[in-house]
PDB file of C-alpha atoms and ligand atoms in Angstrom:
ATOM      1  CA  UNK A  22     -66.410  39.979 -34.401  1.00 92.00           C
ATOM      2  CA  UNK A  23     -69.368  40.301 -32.299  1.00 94.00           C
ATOM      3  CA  UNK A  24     -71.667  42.734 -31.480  1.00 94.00           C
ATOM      4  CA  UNK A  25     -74.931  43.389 -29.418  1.00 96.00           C
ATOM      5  CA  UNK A  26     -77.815  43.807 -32.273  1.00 94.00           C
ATOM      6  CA  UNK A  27     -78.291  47.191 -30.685  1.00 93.00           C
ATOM      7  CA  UNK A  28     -74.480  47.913 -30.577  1.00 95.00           C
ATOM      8  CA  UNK A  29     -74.533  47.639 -34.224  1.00 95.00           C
ATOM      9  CA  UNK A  30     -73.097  51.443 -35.448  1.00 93.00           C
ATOM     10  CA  UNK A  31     -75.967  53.491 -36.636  1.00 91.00           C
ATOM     11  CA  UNK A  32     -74.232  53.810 -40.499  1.00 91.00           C
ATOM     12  CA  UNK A  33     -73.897  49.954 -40.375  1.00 93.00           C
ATOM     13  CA  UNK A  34     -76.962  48.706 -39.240  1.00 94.00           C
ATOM     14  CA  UNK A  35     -78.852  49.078 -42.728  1.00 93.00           C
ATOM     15  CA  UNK A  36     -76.001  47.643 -44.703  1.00 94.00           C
ATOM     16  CA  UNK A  37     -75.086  44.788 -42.580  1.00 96.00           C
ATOM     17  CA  UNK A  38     -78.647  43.505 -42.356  1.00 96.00           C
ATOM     18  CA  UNK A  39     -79.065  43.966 -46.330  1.00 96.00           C
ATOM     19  CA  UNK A  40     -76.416  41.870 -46.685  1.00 96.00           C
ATOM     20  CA  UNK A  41     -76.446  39.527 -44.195  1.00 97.00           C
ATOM     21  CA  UNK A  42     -80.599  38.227 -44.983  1.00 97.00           C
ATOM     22  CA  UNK A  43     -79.370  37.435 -48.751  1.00 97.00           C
ATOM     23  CA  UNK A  44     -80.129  37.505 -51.588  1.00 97.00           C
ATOM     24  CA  UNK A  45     -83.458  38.148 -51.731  1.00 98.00           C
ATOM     25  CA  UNK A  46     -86.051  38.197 -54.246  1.00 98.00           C
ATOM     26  CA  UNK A  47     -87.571  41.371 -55.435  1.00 98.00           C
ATOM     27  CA  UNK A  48     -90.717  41.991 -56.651  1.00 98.00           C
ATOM     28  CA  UNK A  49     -92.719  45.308 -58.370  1.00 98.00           C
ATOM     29  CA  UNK A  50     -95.638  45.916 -56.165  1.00 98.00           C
ATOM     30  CA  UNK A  51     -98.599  47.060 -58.288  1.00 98.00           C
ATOM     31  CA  UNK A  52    -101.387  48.868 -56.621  1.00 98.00           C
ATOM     32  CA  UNK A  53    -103.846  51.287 -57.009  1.00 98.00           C
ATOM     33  CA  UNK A  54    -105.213  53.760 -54.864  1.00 98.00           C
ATOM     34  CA  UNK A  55    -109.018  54.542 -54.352  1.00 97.00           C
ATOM     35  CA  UNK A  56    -109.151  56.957 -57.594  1.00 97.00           C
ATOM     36  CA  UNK A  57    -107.851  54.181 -58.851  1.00 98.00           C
ATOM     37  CA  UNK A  58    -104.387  55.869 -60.030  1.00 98.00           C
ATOM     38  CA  UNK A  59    -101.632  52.965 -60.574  1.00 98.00           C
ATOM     39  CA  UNK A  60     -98.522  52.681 -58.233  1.00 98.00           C
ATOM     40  CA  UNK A  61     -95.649  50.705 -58.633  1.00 98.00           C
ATOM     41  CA  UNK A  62     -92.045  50.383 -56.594  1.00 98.00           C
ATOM     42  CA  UNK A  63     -89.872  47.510 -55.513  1.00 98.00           C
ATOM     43  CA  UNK A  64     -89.850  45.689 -52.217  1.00 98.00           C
ATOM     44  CA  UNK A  65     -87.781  42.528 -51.080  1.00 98.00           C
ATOM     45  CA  UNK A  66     -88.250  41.857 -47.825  1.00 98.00           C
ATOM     46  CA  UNK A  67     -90.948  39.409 -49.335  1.00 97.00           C
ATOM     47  CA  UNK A  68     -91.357  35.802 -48.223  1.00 98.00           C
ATOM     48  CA  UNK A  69     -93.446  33.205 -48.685  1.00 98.00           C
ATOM     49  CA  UNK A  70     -95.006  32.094 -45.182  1.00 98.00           C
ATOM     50  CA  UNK A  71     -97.329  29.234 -46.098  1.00 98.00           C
ATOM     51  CA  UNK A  72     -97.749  27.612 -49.868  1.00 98.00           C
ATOM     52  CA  UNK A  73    -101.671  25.874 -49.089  1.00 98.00           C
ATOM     53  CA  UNK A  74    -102.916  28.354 -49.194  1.00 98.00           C
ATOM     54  CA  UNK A  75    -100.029  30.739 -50.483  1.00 98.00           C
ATOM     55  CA  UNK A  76     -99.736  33.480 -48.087  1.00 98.00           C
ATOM     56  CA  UNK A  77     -96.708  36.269 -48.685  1.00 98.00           C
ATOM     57  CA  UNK A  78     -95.081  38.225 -45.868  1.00 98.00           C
ATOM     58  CA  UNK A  79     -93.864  41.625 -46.723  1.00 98.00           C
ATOM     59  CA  UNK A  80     -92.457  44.370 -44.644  1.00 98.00           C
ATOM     60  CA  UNK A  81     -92.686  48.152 -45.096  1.00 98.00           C
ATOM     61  CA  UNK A  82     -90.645  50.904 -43.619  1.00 97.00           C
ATOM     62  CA  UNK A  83     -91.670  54.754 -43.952  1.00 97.00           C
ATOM     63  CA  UNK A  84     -90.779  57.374 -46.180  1.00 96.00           C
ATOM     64  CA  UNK A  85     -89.358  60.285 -44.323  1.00 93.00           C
ATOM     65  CA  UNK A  86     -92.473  61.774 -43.189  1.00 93.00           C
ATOM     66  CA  UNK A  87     -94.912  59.706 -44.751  1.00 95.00           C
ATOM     67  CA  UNK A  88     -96.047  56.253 -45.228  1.00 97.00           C
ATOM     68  CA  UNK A  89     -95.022  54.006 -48.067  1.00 97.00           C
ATOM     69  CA  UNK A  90     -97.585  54.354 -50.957  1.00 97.00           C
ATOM     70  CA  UNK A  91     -97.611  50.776 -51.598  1.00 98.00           C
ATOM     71  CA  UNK A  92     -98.691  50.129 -48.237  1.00 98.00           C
ATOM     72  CA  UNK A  93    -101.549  53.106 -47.798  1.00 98.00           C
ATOM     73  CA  UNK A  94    -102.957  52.103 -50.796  1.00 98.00           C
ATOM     74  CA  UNK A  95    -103.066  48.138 -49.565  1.00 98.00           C
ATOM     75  CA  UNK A  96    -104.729  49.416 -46.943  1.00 98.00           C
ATOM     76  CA  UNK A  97    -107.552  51.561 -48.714  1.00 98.00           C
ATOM     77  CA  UNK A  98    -108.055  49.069 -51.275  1.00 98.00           C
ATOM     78  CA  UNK A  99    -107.409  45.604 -49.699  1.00 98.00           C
ATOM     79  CA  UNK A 100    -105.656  44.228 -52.785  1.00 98.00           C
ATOM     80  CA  UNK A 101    -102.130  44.273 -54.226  1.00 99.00           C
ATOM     81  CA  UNK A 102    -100.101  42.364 -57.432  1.00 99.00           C
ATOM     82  CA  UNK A 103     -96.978  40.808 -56.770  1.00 99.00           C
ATOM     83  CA  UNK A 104     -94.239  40.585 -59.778  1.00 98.00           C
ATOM     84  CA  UNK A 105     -91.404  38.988 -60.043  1.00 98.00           C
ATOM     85  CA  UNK A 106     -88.582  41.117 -61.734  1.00 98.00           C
ATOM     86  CA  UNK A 107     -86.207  39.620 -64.301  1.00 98.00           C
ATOM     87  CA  UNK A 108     -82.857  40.792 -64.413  1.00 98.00           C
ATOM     88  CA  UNK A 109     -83.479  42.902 -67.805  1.00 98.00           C
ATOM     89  CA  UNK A 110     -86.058  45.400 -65.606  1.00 98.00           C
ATOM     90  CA  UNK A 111     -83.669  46.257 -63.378  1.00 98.00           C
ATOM     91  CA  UNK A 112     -82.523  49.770 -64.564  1.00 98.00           C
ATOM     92  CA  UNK A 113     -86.187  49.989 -64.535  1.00 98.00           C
ATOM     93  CA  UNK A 114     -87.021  48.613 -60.873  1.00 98.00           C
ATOM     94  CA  UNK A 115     -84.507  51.165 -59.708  1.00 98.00           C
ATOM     95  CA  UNK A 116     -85.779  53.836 -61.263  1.00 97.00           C
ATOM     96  CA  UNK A 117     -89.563  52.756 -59.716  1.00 97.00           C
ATOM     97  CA  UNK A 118     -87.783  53.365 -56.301  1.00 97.00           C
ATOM     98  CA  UNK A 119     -87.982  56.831 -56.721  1.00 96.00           C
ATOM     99  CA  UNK A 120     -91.256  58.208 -54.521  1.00 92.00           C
ATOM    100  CA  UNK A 121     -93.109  60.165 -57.081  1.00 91.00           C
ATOM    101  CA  UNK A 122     -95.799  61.851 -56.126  1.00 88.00           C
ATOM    102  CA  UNK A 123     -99.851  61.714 -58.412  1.00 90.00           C
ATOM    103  CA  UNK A 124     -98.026  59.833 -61.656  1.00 95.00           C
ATOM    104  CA  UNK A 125     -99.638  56.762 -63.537  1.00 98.00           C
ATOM    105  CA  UNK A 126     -96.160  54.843 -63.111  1.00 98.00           C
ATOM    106  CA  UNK A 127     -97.032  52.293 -65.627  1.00 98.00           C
ATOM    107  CA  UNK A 128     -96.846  55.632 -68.023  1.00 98.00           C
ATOM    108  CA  UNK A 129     -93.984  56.956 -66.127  1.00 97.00           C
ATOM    109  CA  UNK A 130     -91.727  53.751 -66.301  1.00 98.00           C
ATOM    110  CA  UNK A 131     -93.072  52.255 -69.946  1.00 98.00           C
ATOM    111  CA  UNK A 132     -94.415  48.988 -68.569  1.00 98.00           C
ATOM    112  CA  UNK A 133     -96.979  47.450 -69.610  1.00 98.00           C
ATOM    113  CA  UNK A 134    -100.143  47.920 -67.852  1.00 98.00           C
ATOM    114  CA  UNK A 135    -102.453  44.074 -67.866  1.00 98.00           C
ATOM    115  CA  UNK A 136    -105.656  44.090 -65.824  1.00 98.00           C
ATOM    116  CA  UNK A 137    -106.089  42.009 -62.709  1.00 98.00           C
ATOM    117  CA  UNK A 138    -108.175  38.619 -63.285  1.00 98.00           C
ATOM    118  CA  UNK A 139    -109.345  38.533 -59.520  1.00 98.00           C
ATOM    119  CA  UNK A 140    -108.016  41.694 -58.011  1.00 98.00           C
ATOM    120  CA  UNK A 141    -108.781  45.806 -59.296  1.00 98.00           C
ATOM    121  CA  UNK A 142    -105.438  46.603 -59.480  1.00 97.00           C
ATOM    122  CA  UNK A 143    -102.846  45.671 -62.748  1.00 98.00           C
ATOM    123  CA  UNK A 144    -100.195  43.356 -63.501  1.00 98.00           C
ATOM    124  CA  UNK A 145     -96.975  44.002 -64.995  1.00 98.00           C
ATOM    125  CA  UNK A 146     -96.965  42.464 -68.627  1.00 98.00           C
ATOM    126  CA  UNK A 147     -93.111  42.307 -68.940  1.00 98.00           C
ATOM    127  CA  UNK A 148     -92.835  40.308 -66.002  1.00 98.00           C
ATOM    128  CA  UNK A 149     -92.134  36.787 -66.065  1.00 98.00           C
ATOM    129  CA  UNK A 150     -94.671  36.125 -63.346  1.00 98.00           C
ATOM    130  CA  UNK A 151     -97.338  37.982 -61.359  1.00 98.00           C
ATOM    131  CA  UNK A 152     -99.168  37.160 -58.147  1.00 98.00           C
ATOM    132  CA  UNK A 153    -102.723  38.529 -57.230  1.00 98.00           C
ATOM    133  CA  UNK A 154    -102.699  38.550 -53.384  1.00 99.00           C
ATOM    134  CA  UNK A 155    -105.952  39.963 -51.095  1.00 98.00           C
ATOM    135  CA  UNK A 156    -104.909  41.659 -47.414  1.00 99.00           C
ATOM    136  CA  UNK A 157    -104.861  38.905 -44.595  1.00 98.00           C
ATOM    137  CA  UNK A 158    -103.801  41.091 -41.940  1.00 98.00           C
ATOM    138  CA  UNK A 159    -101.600  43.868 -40.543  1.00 98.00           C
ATOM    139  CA  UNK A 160     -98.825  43.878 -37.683  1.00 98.00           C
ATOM    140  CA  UNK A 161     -97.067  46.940 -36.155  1.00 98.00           C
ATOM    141  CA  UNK A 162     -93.773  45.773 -35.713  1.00 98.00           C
ATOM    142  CA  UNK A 163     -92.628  47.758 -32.880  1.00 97.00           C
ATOM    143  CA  UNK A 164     -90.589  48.950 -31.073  1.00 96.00           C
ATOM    144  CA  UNK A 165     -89.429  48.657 -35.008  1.00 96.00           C
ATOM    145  CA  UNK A 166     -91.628  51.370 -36.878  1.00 95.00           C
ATOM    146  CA  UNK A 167     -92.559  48.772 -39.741  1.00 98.00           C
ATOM    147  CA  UNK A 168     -95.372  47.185 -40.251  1.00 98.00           C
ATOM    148  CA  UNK A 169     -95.976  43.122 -41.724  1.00 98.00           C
ATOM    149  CA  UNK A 170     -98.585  42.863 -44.769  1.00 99.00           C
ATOM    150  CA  UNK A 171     -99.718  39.622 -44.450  1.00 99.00           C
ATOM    151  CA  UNK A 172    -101.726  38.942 -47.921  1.00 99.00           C
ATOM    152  CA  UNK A 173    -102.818  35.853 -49.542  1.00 98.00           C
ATOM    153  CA  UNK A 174    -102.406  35.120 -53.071  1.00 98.00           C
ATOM    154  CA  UNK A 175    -105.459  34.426 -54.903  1.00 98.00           C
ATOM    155  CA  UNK A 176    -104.107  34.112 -58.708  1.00 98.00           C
ATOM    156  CA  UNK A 177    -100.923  33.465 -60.533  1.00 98.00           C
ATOM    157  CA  UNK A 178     -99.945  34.744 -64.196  1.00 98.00           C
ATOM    158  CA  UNK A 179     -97.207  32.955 -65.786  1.00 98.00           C
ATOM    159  CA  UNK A 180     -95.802  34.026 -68.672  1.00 98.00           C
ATOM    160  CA  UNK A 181     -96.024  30.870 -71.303  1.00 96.00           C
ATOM    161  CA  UNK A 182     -92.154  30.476 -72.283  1.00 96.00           C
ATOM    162  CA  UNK A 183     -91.434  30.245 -68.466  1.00 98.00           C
ATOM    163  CA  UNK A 184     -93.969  27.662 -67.688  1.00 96.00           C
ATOM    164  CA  UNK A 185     -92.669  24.147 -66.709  1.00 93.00           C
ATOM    165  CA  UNK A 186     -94.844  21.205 -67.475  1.00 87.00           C
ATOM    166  CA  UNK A 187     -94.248  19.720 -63.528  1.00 89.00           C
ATOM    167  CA  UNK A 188     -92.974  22.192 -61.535  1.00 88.00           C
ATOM    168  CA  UNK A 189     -94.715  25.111 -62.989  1.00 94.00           C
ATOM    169  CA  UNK A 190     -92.420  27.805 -63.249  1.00 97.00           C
ATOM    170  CA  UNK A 191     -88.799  28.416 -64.359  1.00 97.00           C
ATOM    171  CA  UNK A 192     -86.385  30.965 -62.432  1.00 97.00           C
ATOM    172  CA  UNK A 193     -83.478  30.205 -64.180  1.00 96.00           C
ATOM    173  CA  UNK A 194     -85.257  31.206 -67.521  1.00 97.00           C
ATOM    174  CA  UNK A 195     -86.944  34.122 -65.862  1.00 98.00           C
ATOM    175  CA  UNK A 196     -83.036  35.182 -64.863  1.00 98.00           C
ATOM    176  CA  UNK A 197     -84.834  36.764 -61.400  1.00 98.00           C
ATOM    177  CA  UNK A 198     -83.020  39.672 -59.622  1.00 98.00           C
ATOM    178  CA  UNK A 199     -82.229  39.405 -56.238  1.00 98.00           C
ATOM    179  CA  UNK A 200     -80.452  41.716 -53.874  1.00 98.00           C
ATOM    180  CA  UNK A 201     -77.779  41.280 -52.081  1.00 98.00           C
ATOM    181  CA  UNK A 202     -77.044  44.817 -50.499  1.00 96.00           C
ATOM    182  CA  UNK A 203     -78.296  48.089 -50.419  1.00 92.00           C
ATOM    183  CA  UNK A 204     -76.844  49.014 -53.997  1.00 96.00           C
ATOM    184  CA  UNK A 205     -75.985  45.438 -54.731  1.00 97.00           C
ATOM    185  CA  UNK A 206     -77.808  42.504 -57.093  1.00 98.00           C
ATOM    186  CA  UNK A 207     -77.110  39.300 -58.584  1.00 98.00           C
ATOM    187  CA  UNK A 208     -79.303  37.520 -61.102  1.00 98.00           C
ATOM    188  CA  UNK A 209     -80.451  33.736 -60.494  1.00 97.00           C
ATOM    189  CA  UNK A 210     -77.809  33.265 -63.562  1.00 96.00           C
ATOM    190  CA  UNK A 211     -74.688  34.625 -61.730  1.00 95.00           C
ATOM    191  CA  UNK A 212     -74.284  37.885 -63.333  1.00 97.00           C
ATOM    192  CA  UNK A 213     -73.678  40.595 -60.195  1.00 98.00           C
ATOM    193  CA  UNK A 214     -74.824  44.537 -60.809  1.00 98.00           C
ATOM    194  CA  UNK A 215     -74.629  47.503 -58.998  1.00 98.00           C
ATOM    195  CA  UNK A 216     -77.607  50.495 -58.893  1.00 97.00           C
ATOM    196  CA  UNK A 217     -77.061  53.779 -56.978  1.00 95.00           C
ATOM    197  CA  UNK A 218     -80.057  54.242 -54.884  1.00 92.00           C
ATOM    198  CA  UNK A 219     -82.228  56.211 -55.980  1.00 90.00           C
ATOM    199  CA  UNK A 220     -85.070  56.253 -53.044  1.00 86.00           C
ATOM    200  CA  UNK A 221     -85.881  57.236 -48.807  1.00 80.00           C
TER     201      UNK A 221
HETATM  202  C1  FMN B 309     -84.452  46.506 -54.396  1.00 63.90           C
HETATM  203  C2  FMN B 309     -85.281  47.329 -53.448  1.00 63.90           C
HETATM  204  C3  FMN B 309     -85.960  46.691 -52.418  1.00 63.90           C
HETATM  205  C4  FMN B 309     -86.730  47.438 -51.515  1.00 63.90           C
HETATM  206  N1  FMN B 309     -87.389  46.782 -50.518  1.00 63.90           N
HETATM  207  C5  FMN B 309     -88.132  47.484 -49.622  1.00 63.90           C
HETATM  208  C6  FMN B 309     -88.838  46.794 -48.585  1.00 63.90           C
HETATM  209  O1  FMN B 309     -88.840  45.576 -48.492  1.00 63.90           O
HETATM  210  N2  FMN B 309     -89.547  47.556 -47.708  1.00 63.90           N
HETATM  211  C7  FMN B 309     -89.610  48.928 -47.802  1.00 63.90           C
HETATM  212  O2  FMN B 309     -90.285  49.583 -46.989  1.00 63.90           O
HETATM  213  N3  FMN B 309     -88.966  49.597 -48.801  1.00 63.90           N
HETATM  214  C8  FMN B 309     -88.245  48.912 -49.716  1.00 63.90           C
HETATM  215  N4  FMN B 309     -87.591  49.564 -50.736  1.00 63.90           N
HETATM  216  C9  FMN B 309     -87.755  51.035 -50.853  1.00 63.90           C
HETATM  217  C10 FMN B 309     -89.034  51.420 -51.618  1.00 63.90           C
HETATM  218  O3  FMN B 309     -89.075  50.822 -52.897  1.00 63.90           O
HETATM  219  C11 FMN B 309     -89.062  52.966 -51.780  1.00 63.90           C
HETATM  220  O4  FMN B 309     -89.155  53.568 -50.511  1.00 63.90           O
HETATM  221  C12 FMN B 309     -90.186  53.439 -52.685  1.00 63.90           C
HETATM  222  O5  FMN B 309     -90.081  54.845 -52.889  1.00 63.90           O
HETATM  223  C13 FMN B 309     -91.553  53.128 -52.108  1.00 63.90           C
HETATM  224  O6  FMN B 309     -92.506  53.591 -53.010  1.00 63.90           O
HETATM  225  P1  FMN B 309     -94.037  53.753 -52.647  1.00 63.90           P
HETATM  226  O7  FMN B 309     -94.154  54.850 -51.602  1.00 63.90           O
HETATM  227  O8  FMN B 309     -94.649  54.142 -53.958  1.00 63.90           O
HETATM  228  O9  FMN B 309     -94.518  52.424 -52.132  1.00 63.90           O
HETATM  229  C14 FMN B 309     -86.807  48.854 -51.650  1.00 63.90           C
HETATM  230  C15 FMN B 309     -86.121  49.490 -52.697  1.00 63.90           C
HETATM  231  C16 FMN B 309     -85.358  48.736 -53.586  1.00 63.90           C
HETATM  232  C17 FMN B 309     -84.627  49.420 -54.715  1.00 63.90           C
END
């Protein structure tokens, strides 16, 4: 099989390049937005792009007719907090997809809300780790209509039982989701799940 990227058939092309940029990791954006109201919803189309200092990539679509909340309020407030999601959060995660309008999602999703060391906006206590990242910079993607969140991370919260005295951190321990499809995830320990989605 081969086909032209732009041959691709329009009910394909989301599926096919879901699964064939996999897995990948997915984290539980916390932000806040200038009233200072807490956000949170999953994203994994995050990389890490340079390790001294860390810098993370990550790349936001739109909602129908509106801009991803994570991403306006990145933009208002310059800061956002990365966490890692272990496979036991991921009815939760799911359920974060869904775009909720004016709701503390800490309240509406039970998680446990930690303030920021060196950024305004909170952590995720159940997660195994958590990374505090300031805005680098912004690119429009076209003629894709995404944009790139450049944002360096500033501060990293470990959880103690998944530290590692050399290497620092333990993924296997963590058992970190990652997806593998639209609908489709597998755990760093093997076990595979499937989630209806639940979000535009
Ligand atoms: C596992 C998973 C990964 C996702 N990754 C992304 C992503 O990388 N970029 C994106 O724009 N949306 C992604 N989404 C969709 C958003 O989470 C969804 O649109 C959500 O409603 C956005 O919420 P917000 O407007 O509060 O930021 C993903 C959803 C799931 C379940």
């Amino acid at each position: 099989m081969y086909w032209q990227a732009d041959q691709v058939p329009r009910e394909t092309n989301a599926k096919l390049w879901a699964r064939l940029i996999a897995p990948r990791p997915i984290a539980l954006i916390s932000t806040q937005d200038v009233n200072g109201l807490p956000n949170i919803a999953p994203y994994s189309s995050l990389a890490l792009v340079a390790n001294f200092p860390p810098i993370l990539s990550i790349s936001f679509g739109r909602h129908a007719n509106s801009e991803k909340r994570t991403l306006s309020n990145i933009k208002s407030t310059g800061v956002l907090t990365v966490n890692l999601v272990p496979r036991f959060l991921a009815d939760l995660m799911n359920q974060s997809a869904e775009n909720v309008e004016d709701q503390d999602d800490f309240t509406r999703l039970g998680l446990t809300s930690v303030s920021g060391n060196n950024v305004s906006c909170a952590r995720i206590g159940e997660c195994p780790a958590s990374l505090e990242c300031r805005l680098l910079r912004i690119h429009d993607l076209s003629p894709s209509q995404c944009e790139l969140v450049l944002a360096q991370v500033v501060g990293v919260a470990i959880r103690d039982e998944f530290l590692l005295e050399s290497e620092g951190f333990d993924p296997l321990a963590a058992d970190l989701l990652a997806s593998v499809g639209a609908e489709d995830y597998i755990s760093v320990n093997g076990e595979t799940l499937t989630l209806p989605r639940t979000w535009d």
